[in-house]
Short mmCIF file of C-alpha atoms and ligand atoms in Angstrom, two decimals:
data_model
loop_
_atom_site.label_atom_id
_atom_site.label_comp_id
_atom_site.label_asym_id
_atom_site.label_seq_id
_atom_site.Cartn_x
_atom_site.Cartn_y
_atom_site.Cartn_z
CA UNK G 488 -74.86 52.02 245.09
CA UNK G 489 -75.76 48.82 246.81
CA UNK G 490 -72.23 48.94 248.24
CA UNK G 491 -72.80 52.27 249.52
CA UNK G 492 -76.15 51.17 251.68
CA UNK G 493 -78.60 52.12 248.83
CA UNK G 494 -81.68 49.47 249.38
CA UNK G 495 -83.17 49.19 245.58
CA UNK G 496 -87.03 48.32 245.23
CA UNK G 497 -87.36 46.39 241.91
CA UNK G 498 -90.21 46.59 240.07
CA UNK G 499 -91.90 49.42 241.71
CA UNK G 500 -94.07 52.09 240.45
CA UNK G 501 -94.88 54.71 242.69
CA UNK G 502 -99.07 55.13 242.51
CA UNK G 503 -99.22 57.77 245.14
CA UNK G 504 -97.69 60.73 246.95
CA UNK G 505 -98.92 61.64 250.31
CA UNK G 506 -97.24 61.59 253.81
CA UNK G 507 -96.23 58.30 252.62
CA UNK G 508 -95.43 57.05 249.30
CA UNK G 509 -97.46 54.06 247.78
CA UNK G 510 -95.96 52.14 244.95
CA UNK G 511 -97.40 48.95 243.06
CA UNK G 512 -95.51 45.76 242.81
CA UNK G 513 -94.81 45.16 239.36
CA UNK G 514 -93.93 41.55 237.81
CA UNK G 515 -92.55 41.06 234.21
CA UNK G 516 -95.03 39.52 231.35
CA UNK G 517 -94.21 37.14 228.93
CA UNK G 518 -92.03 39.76 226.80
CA UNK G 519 -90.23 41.18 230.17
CA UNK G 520 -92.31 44.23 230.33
CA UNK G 521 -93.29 45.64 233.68
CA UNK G 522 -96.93 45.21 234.51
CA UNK G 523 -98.79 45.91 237.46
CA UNK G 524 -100.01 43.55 240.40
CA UNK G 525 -102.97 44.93 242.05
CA UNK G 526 -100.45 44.78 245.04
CA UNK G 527 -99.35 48.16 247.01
CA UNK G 528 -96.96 48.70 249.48
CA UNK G 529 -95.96 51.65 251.43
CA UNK G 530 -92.44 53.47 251.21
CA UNK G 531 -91.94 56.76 253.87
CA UNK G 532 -89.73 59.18 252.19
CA UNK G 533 -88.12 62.69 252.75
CA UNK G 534 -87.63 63.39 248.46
CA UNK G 535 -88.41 61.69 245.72
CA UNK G 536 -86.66 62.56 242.63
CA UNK G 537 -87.81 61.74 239.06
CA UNK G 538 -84.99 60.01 237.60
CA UNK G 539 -87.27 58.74 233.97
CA UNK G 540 -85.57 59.12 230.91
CA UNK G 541 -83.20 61.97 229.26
CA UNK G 542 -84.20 64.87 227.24
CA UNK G 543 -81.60 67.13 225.39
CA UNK G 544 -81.95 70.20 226.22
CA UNK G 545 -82.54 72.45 223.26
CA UNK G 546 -84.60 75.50 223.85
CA UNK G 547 -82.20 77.66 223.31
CA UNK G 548 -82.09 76.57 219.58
CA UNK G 549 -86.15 77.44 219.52
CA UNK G 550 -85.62 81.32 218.71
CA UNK G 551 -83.84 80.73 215.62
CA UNK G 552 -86.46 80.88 212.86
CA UNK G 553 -86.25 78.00 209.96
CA UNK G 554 -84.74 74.57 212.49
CA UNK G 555 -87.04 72.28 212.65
CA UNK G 556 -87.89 70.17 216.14
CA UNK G 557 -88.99 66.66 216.76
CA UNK G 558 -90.04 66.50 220.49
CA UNK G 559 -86.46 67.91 221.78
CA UNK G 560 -83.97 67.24 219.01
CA UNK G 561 -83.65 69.02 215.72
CA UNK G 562 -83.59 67.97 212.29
CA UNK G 563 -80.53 67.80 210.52
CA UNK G 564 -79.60 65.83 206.92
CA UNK G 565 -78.11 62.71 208.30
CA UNK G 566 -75.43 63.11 205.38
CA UNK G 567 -74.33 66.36 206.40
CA UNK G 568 -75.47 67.00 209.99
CA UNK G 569 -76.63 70.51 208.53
CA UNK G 570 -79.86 72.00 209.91
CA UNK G 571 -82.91 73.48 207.56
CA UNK G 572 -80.72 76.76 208.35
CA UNK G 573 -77.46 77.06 206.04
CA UNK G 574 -74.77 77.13 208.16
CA UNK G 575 -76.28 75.65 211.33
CA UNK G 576 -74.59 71.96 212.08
CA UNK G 577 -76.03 70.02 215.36
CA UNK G 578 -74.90 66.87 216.28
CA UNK G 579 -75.08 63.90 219.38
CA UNK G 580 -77.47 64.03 221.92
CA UNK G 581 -79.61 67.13 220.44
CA UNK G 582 -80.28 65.55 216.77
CA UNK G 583 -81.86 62.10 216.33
CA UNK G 584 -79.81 59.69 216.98
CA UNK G 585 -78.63 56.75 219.88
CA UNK G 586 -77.45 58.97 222.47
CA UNK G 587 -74.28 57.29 223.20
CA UNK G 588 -70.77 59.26 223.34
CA UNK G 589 -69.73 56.79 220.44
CA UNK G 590 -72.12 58.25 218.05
CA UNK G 591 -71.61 61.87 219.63
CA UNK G 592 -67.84 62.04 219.00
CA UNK G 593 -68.10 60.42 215.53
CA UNK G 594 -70.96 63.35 214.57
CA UNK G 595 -68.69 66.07 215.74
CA UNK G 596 -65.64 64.41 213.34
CA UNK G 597 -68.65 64.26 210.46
CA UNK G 598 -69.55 67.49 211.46
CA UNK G 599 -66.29 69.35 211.16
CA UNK G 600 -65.05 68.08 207.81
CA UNK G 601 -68.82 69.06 206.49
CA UNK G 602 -68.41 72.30 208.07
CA UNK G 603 -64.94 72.72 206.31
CA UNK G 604 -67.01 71.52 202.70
CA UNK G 605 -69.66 73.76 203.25
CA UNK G 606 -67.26 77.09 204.08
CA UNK G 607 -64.87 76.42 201.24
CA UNK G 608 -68.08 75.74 199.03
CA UNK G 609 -66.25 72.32 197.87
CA UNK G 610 -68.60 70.02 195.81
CA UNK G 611 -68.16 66.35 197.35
CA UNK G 612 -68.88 63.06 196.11
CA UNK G 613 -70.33 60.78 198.11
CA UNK G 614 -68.66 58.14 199.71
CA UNK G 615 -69.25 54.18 199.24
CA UNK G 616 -69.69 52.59 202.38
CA UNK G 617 -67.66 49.46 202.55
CA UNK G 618 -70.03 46.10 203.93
CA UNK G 619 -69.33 46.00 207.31
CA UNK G 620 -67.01 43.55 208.45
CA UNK G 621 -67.50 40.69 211.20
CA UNK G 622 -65.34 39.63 213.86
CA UNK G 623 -64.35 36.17 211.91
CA UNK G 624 -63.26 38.46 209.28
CA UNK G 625 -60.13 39.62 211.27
CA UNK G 626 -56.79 38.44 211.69
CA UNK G 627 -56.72 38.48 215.32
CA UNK G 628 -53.19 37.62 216.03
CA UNK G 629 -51.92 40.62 214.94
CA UNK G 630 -53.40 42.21 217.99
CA UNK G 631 -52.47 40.07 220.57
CA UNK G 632 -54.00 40.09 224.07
CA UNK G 633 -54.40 43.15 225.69
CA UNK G 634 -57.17 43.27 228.34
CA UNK G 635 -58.84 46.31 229.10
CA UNK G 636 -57.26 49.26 231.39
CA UNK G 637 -59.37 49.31 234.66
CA UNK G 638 -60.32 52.33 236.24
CA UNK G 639 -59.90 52.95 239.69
CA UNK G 640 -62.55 53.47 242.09
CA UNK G 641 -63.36 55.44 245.46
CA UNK G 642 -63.95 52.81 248.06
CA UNK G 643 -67.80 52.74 249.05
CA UNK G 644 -66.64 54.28 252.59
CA UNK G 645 -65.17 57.60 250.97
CA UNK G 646 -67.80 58.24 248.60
CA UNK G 647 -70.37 58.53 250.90
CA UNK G 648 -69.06 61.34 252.15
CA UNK G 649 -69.43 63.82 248.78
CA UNK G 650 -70.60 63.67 245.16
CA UNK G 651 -67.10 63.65 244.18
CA UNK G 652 -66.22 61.74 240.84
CA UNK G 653 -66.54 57.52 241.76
CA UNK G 654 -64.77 56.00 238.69
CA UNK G 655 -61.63 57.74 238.66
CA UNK G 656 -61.26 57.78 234.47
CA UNK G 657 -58.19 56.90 232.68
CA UNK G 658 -54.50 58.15 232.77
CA UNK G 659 -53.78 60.01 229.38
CA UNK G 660 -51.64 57.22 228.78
CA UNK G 661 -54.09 54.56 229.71
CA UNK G 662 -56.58 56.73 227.29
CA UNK G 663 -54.43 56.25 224.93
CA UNK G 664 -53.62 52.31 224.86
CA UNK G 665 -57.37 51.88 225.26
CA UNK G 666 -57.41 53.52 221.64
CA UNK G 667 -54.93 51.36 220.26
CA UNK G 668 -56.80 48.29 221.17
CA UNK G 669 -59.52 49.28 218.18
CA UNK G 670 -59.95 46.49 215.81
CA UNK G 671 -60.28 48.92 213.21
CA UNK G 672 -62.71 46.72 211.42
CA UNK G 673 -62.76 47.24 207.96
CA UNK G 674 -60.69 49.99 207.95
CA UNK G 675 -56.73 50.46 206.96
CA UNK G 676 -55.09 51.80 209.69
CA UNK G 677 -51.56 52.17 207.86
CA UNK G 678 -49.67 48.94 209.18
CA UNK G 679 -47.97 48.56 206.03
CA UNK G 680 -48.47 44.89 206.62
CA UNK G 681 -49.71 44.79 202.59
CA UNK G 682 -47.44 47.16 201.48
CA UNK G 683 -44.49 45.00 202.81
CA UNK G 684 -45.95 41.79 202.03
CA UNK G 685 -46.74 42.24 198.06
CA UNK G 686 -44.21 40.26 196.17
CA UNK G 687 -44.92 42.53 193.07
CA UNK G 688 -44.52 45.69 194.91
CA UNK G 689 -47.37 46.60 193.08
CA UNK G 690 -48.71 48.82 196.19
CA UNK G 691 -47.78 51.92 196.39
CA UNK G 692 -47.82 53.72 199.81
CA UNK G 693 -49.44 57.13 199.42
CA UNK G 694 -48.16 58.93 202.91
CA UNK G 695 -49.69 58.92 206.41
CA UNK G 696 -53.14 59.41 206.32
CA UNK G 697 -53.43 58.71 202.77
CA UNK G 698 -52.94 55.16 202.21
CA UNK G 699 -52.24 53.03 199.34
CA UNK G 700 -52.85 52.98 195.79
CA UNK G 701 -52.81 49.85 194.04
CA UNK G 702 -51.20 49.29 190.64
CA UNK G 703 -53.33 46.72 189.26
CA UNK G 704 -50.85 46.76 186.00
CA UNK G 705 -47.70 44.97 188.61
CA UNK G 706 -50.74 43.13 190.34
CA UNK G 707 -50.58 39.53 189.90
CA UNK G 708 -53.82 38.98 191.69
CA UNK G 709 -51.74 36.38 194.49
CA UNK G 710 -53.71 37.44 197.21
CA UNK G 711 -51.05 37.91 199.58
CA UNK G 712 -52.14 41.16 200.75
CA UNK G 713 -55.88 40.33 201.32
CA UNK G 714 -54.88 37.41 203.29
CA UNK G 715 -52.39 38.59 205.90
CA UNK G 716 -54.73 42.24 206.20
CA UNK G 717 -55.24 42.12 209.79
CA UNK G 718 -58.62 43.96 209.33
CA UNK G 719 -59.98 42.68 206.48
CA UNK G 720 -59.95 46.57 204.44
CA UNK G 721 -59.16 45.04 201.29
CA UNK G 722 -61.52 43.00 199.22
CA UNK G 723 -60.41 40.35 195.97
CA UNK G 724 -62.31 41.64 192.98
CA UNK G 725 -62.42 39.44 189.60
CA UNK G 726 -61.09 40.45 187.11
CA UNK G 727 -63.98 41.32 184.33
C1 FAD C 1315 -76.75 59.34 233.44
C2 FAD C 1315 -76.23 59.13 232.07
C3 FAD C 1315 -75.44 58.01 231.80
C4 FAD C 1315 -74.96 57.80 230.52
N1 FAD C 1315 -74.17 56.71 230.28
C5 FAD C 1315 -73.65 56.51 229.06
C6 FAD C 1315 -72.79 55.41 228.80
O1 FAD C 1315 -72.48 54.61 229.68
N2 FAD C 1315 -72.28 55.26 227.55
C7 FAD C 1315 -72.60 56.13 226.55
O2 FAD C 1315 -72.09 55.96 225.43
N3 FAD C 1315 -73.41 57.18 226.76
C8 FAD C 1315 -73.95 57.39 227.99
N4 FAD C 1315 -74.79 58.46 228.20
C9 FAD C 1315 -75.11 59.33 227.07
C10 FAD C 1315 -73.95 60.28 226.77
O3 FAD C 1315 -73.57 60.93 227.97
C11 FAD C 1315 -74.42 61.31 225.74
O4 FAD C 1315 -74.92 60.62 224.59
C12 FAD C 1315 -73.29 62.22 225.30
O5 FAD C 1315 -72.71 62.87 226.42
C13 FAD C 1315 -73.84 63.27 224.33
O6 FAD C 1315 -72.80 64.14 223.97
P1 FAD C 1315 -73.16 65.54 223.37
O7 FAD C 1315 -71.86 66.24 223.13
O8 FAD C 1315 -74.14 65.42 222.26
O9 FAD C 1315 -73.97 66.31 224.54
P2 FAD C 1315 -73.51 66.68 226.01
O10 FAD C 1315 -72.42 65.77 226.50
O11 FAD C 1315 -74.78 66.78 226.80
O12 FAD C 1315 -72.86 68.11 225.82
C14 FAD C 1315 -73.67 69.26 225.59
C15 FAD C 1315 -72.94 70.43 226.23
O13 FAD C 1315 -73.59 71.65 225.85
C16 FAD C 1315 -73.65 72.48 227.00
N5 FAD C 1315 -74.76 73.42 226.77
C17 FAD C 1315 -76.10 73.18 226.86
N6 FAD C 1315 -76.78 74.31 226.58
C18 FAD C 1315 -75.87 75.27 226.30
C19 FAD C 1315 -75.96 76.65 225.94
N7 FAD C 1315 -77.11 77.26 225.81
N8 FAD C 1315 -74.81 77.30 225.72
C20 FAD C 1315 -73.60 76.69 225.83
N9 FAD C 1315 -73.45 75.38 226.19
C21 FAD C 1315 -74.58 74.69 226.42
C22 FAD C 1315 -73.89 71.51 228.15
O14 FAD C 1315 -73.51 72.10 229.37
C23 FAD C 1315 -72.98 70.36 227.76
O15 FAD C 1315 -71.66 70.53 228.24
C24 FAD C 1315 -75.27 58.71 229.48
C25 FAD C 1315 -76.05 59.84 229.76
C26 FAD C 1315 -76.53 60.04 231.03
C27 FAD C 1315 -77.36 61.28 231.32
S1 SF4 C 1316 -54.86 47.54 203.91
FE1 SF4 C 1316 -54.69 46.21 205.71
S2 SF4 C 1316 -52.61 45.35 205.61
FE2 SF4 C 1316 -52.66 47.12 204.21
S3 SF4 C 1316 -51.90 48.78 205.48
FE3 SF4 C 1316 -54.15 48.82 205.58
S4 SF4 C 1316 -54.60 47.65 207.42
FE4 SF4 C 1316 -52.49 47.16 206.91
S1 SF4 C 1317 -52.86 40.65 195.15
FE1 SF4 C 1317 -50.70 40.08 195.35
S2 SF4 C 1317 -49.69 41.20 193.73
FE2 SF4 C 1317 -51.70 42.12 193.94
S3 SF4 C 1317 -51.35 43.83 195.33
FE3 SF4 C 1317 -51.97 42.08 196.59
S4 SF4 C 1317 -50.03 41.13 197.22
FE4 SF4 C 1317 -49.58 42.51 195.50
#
Protein backbone atom coordinates (compact mmCIF):
# COMPACT_ATOMS: atom_id res chain seq x y z
CA UNK A 1 0.00 0.00 0.00
CA UNK A 2 2.77 2.30 1.04
CA UNK A 3 4.21 1.66 -2.43
CA UNK A 4 1.10 2.64 -3.97
CA UNK A 5 1.03 6.34 -2.12
CA UNK A 6 -1.13 5.10 0.85
CA UNK A 7 0.15 7.48 3.93
CA UNK A 8 -0.62 5.08 7.15
CA UNK A 9 -1.39 6.90 10.60
CA UNK A 10 -0.13 4.49 13.34
CA UNK A 11 -1.65 4.40 16.38
CA UNK A 12 -4.70 6.33 15.70
CA UNK A 13 -8.13 6.08 16.95
CA UNK A 14 -10.59 8.10 15.37
CA UNK A 15 -12.63 10.08 18.47
CA UNK A 16 -14.81 12.07 16.18
CA UNK A 17 -16.69 12.45 12.92
CA UNK A 18 -17.62 15.82 11.74
CA UNK A 19 -16.51 17.91 8.66
CA UNK A 20 -13.25 16.76 9.81
CA UNK A 21 -12.18 13.70 11.42
CA UNK A 22 -10.42 13.82 14.92
CA UNK A 23 -8.40 10.87 16.02
CA UNK A 24 -6.28 10.40 19.34
CA UNK A 25 -2.66 9.58 19.29
CA UNK A 26 -2.23 6.37 20.79
CA UNK A 27 1.23 5.03 22.35
CA UNK A 28 1.81 1.32 23.38
CA UNK A 29 1.91 0.38 27.35
CA UNK A 30 4.12 -1.81 28.93
CA UNK A 31 2.35 -5.06 27.36
CA UNK A 32 2.15 -3.32 23.68
CA UNK A 33 -1.43 -2.45 23.98
CA UNK A 34 -2.72 0.72 22.42
CA UNK A 35 -3.67 3.37 24.91
CA UNK A 36 -4.69 6.75 24.51
CA UNK A 37 -2.68 10.15 24.83
CA UNK A 38 -4.91 12.92 25.67
CA UNK A 39 -3.44 14.15 22.25
CA UNK A 40 -5.87 14.85 19.07
CA UNK A 41 -5.13 15.62 15.76
CA UNK A 42 -7.22 16.40 12.83
CA UNK A 43 -7.51 14.17 9.56
CA UNK A 44 -10.02 15.77 6.51
CA UNK A 45 -11.55 12.91 4.76
CA UNK A 46 -14.06 12.14 1.88
CA UNK A 47 -15.00 8.17 3.47
CA UNK A 48 -14.07 6.45 6.15
CA UNK A 49 -14.53 2.83 6.10
CA UNK A 50 -14.65 0.51 9.16
CA UNK A 51 -12.12 -1.99 8.46
CA UNK A 52 -12.28 -3.72 12.58
CA UNK A 53 -12.31 -7.24 12.74
CA UNK A 54 -14.17 -10.20 10.69
CA UNK A 55 -17.44 -11.73 11.36
CA UNK A 56 -18.70 -14.92 9.48
CA UNK A 57 -21.55 -14.39 8.11
CA UNK A 58 -24.16 -16.85 9.22
CA UNK A 59 -27.69 -15.64 9.28
CA UNK A 60 -28.78 -17.60 6.89
CA UNK A 61 -28.17 -20.68 9.19
CA UNK A 62 -30.57 -18.72 11.95
CA UNK A 63 -33.99 -20.13 10.46
CA UNK A 64 -33.11 -23.61 10.95
CA UNK A 65 -34.60 -24.59 14.31
CA UNK A 66 -32.21 -26.81 16.80
CA UNK A 67 -28.20 -25.06 15.68
CA UNK A 68 -26.99 -23.46 18.24
CA UNK A 69 -25.01 -19.81 17.89
CA UNK A 70 -22.16 -18.29 19.77
CA UNK A 71 -22.00 -14.58 18.68
CA UNK A 72 -21.74 -15.52 14.74
CA UNK A 73 -20.46 -19.09 14.56
CA UNK A 74 -22.34 -22.24 15.34
CA UNK A 75 -21.75 -25.05 17.50
CA UNK A 76 -20.60 -28.12 16.17
CA UNK A 77 -18.85 -31.42 18.12
CA UNK A 78 -15.26 -30.66 17.49
CA UNK A 79 -14.91 -34.57 16.83
CA UNK A 80 -17.32 -34.66 14.19
CA UNK A 81 -17.94 -31.11 12.93
CA UNK A 82 -21.77 -32.15 13.20
CA UNK A 83 -24.24 -29.48 14.33
CA UNK A 84 -27.06 -30.04 17.29
CA UNK A 85 -29.10 -30.91 13.94
CA UNK A 86 -28.36 -34.59 12.56
CA UNK A 87 -27.12 -34.21 9.39
CA UNK A 88 -26.01 -30.57 9.45
CA UNK A 89 -21.88 -30.39 9.23
CA UNK A 90 -20.30 -26.64 9.36
CA UNK A 91 -16.88 -26.07 9.26
CA UNK A 92 -13.88 -23.01 8.95
CA UNK A 93 -14.65 -19.64 9.37
CA UNK A 94 -18.49 -20.14 10.56
CA UNK A 95 -17.73 -22.70 13.60
CA UNK A 96 -15.25 -21.84 16.37
CA UNK A 97 -12.18 -22.08 15.43
CA UNK A 98 -8.70 -19.90 14.17
CA UNK A 99 -9.96 -18.59 11.05
CA UNK A 100 -7.10 -19.42 8.93
CA UNK A 101 -7.50 -21.37 5.43
CA UNK A 102 -5.17 -24.07 7.12
CA UNK A 103 -7.72 -25.02 9.61
CA UNK A 104 -10.64 -24.37 6.98
CA UNK A 105 -9.39 -26.89 4.38
CA UNK A 106 -8.41 -29.50 7.02
CA UNK A 107 -12.32 -29.16 8.55
CA UNK A 108 -13.77 -29.68 5.15
CA UNK A 109 -11.34 -33.10 4.74
CA UNK A 110 -12.72 -33.95 8.58
CA UNK A 111 -15.90 -33.01 7.48
CA UNK A 112 -16.35 -35.19 4.44
CA UNK A 113 -15.09 -38.51 5.75
CA UNK A 114 -17.61 -37.78 8.91
CA UNK A 115 -20.23 -37.04 6.50
CA UNK A 116 -19.45 -40.39 4.63
CA UNK A 117 -19.58 -42.21 8.55
CA UNK A 118 -22.60 -40.64 9.39
CA UNK A 119 -24.61 -41.58 5.84
CA UNK A 120 -23.38 -45.14 5.78
CA UNK A 121 -24.28 -45.26 9.63
CA UNK A 122 -20.57 -46.79 10.19
CA UNK A 123 -19.63 -47.03 13.94
CA UNK A 124 -15.93 -45.53 14.24
CA UNK A 125 -13.36 -45.81 16.72
CA UNK A 126 -11.62 -43.10 17.67
CA UNK A 127 -8.37 -42.31 16.60
CA UNK A 128 -5.04 -41.93 18.84
CA UNK A 129 -3.40 -38.86 18.17
CA UNK A 130 0.27 -39.40 17.76
CA UNK A 131 2.57 -36.61 20.15
CA UNK A 132 3.33 -34.11 17.90
CA UNK A 133 6.60 -34.06 16.50
CA UNK A 134 9.33 -31.14 16.56
CA UNK A 135 11.45 -29.90 13.95
CA UNK A 136 14.78 -31.65 15.57
CA UNK A 137 12.81 -34.72 15.22
CA UNK A 138 13.21 -34.80 11.36
CA UNK A 139 15.64 -36.05 9.07
CA UNK A 140 16.06 -33.02 7.11
CA UNK A 141 18.30 -34.17 4.40
CA UNK A 142 15.94 -36.10 2.83
CA UNK A 143 14.26 -32.94 1.74
CA UNK A 144 16.87 -30.99 0.53
CA UNK A 145 16.65 -27.24 -0.15
CA UNK A 146 13.89 -26.02 -1.90
CA UNK A 147 13.01 -22.35 -1.23
CA UNK A 148 9.66 -21.19 -1.55
CA UNK A 149 7.85 -20.43 -5.09
CA UNK A 150 7.35 -16.58 -5.22
CA UNK A 151 4.41 -15.10 -6.51
CA UNK A 152 4.41 -12.47 -8.87
CA UNK A 153 3.17 -9.13 -8.32
CA UNK A 154 1.43 -6.09 -10.24
CA UNK A 155 3.90 -3.27 -10.12
CA UNK A 156 2.57 -0.42 -7.70
CA UNK A 157 2.02 1.79 -11.02
CA UNK A 158 -0.61 -0.74 -12.59
CA UNK A 159 -2.50 -1.45 -9.62
CA UNK A 160 -3.51 1.80 -8.98
CA UNK A 161 -5.41 1.84 -11.72
CA UNK A 162 -8.21 -1.10 -10.66
CA UNK A 163 -8.94 -3.54 -7.82
CA UNK A 164 -7.67 -6.19 -9.95
CA UNK A 165 -5.97 -9.24 -8.13
CA UNK A 166 -2.14 -7.81 -6.71
CA UNK A 167 -0.40 -11.14 -5.86
CA UNK A 168 -0.76 -13.01 -8.90
CA UNK A 169 -1.14 -16.75 -7.01
CA UNK A 170 0.67 -19.76 -8.05
CA UNK A 171 0.98 -21.75 -11.39
CA UNK A 172 -0.82 -25.21 -10.89
CA UNK A 173 2.49 -26.50 -11.11
CA UNK A 174 4.07 -24.13 -8.70
CA UNK A 175 0.84 -25.13 -6.40
CA UNK A 176 1.84 -28.19 -6.60
CA UNK A 177 5.75 -28.21 -5.64
CA UNK A 178 4.72 -25.86 -2.84
CA UNK A 179 2.79 -29.09 -1.56
CA UNK A 180 5.57 -31.30 -1.87
CA UNK A 181 7.74 -29.20 0.27
CA UNK A 182 5.43 -30.42 3.50
CA UNK A 183 7.53 -31.87 6.16
CA UNK A 184 4.88 -34.18 6.82
CA UNK A 185 5.73 -34.16 10.45
CA UNK A 186 4.85 -37.13 12.09
CA UNK A 187 3.14 -38.54 9.46
CA UNK A 188 4.16 -41.50 6.79
CA UNK A 189 3.89 -40.20 3.59
CA UNK A 190 4.72 -43.63 1.73
CA UNK A 191 8.57 -43.12 0.87
CA UNK A 192 9.22 -46.62 1.38
CA UNK A 193 12.44 -45.44 2.88
CA UNK A 194 11.59 -48.18 5.97
CA UNK A 195 10.18 -50.58 3.90
CA UNK A 196 13.47 -50.74 1.83
CA UNK A 197 15.73 -50.26 4.59
CA UNK A 198 14.56 -53.26 7.09
CA UNK A 199 17.14 -55.94 6.92
CA UNK A 200 14.43 -58.46 8.20
CA UNK A 201 11.91 -57.48 5.70
CA UNK A 202 9.75 -57.66 8.45
CA UNK A 203 7.57 -54.58 6.98
CA UNK A 204 5.12 -55.27 4.95
CA UNK A 205 3.86 -52.57 2.50
CA UNK A 206 0.06 -52.46 2.59
CA UNK A 207 -0.67 -50.38 -0.90
CA UNK A 208 -0.86 -46.63 -1.58
CA UNK A 209 -2.67 -44.97 0.90
CA UNK A 210 -2.56 -47.73 3.25
CA UNK A 211 0.81 -48.03 4.55
CA UNK A 212 2.70 -50.58 6.35
CA UNK A 213 2.10 -53.26 8.69
CA UNK A 214 4.77 -54.39 10.80
CA UNK A 215 5.52 -58.04 11.57
CA UNK A 216 6.87 -57.79 14.92
CA UNK A 217 7.43 -61.84 14.73
CA UNK A 218 10.60 -61.07 11.68
CA UNK A 219 11.29 -57.79 13.80
CA UNK A 220 14.58 -57.83 15.32
CA UNK A 221 14.02 -54.57 17.05
CA UNK A 222 17.53 -52.97 15.03
CA UNK A 223 16.10 -49.77 14.69
CA UNK A 224 16.99 -49.22 11.25
CA UNK A 225 13.73 -48.05 10.19
CA UNK A 226 13.08 -45.51 13.05
CA UNK A 227 16.37 -44.03 12.42
CA UNK A 228 16.57 -43.26 8.70
CA UNK A 229 12.35 -42.21 8.89
CA UNK A 230 12.67 -38.90 7.45
CA UNK A 231 9.62 -37.74 9.53
CA UNK A 232 9.92 -39.29 12.55
CA UNK A 233 6.15 -41.49 12.07
CA UNK A 234 7.49 -44.39 13.71
CA UNK A 235 8.19 -44.66 17.38
CA UNK A 236 10.68 -47.67 19.28
CA UNK A 237 8.41 -49.36 21.77
CA UNK A 238 9.98 -51.90 24.47
CA UNK A 239 9.30 -54.82 24.38
CA UNK A 240 7.04 -55.76 27.68
C1 LIG B 1 -8.76 -9.72 4.65
C2 LIG B 1 -8.52 -11.13 5.06
C3 LIG B 1 -7.22 -11.64 5.04
C4 LIG B 1 -6.99 -12.94 5.43
N1 LIG B 1 -5.71 -13.43 5.38
C5 LIG B 1 -5.47 -14.70 5.70
C6 LIG B 1 -4.15 -15.25 5.61
O1 LIG B 1 -3.20 -14.57 5.23
N2 LIG B 1 -3.96 -16.55 5.94
C7 LIG B 1 -5.00 -17.34 6.36
O2 LIG B 1 -4.77 -18.52 6.63
N3 LIG B 1 -6.25 -16.86 6.46
C8 LIG B 1 -6.51 -15.56 6.14
N4 LIG B 1 -7.79 -15.07 6.25
C9 LIG B 1 -8.84 -15.96 6.74
C10 LIG B 1 -9.29 -16.93 5.65
O3 LIG B 1 -9.59 -16.19 4.48
C11 LIG B 1 -10.53 -17.68 6.14
O4 LIG B 1 -10.23 -18.31 7.38
C12 LIG B 1 -10.97 -18.75 5.15
O5 LIG B 1 -11.20 -18.18 3.88
C13 LIG B 1 -12.25 -19.40 5.66
O6 LIG B 1 -12.69 -20.35 4.73
P1 LIG B 1 -14.17 -20.83 4.76
O7 LIG B 1 -14.32 -21.80 3.63
O8 LIG B 1 -14.57 -21.25 6.13
O9 LIG B 1 -15.05 -19.52 4.47
P2 LIG B 1 -15.04 -18.56 3.20
O10 LIG B 1 -13.73 -18.60 2.47
O11 LIG B 1 -15.54 -17.24 3.71
O12 LIG B 1 -16.11 -19.22 2.25
C14 LIG B 1 -17.50 -19.14 2.53
C15 LIG B 1 -18.21 -19.11 1.18
O13 LIG B 1 -19.62 -19.23 1.40
C16 LIG B 1 -20.28 -18.33 0.52
N5 LIG B 1 -21.59 -18.05 1.11
C17 LIG B 1 -21.89 -17.25 2.17
N6 LIG B 1 -23.22 -17.27 2.39
C18 LIG B 1 -23.77 -18.09 1.47
C19 LIG B 1 -25.11 -18.52 1.19
N7 LIG B 1 -26.13 -18.09 1.88
N8 LIG B 1 -25.28 -19.38 0.18
C20 LIG B 1 -24.23 -19.84 -0.56
N9 LIG B 1 -22.94 -19.46 -0.35
C21 LIG B 1 -22.72 -18.60 0.66
C22 LIG B 1 -19.35 -17.12 0.48
O14 LIG B 1 -19.60 -16.35 -0.68
C23 LIG B 1 -17.98 -17.79 0.44
O15 LIG B 1 -17.58 -18.09 -0.87
C24 LIG B 1 -8.06 -13.77 5.85
C25 LIG B 1 -9.36 -13.26 5.85
C26 LIG B 1 -9.59 -11.96 5.47
C27 LIG B 1 -11.01 -11.43 5.46
S1 LIG C 1 7.21 -44.70 8.10
FE1 LIG C 1 8.69 -43.12 7.56
S2 LIG C 1 10.28 -44.18 6.38
FE2 LIG C 1 8.49 -45.54 6.45
S3 LIG C 1 7.41 -45.06 4.56
FE3 LIG C 1 6.51 -43.81 6.19
S4 LIG C 1 7.61 -41.89 6.03
FE4 LIG C 1 8.83 -43.36 4.89
S1 LIG D 1 13.27 -52.34 13.86
FE1 LIG D 1 14.66 -53.23 12.35
S2 LIG D 1 13.85 -55.26 11.99
FE2 LIG D 1 12.25 -54.14 13.04
S3 LIG D 1 10.98 -53.35 11.38
FE3 LIG D 1 12.48 -51.75 11.87
S4 LIG D 1 14.18 -52.12 10.45
FE4 LIG D 1 12.90 -53.97 10.47
Amino acid sequence: AEQEGVKVHWLRTISEVSEEIEVEIMELDEWGKPRGTGKFEKLPADTVIMAVGQMADTGFLRNIPGLRFTDDVVQVDPATLMTDVPGIFAGGDAVPSERTVTIGVGHGKKAAKKIDVWLNRRQESPKIKHPIVGFDDLNLWYFGDHPRSIQSELSASERVHDFGEVVQGLTNDEAEFEARRCLSCGNCFECDGCYGACPEDAIIKLGKGHRYRFDYAKCTGCATCYDQCPVHAIEMIAEK
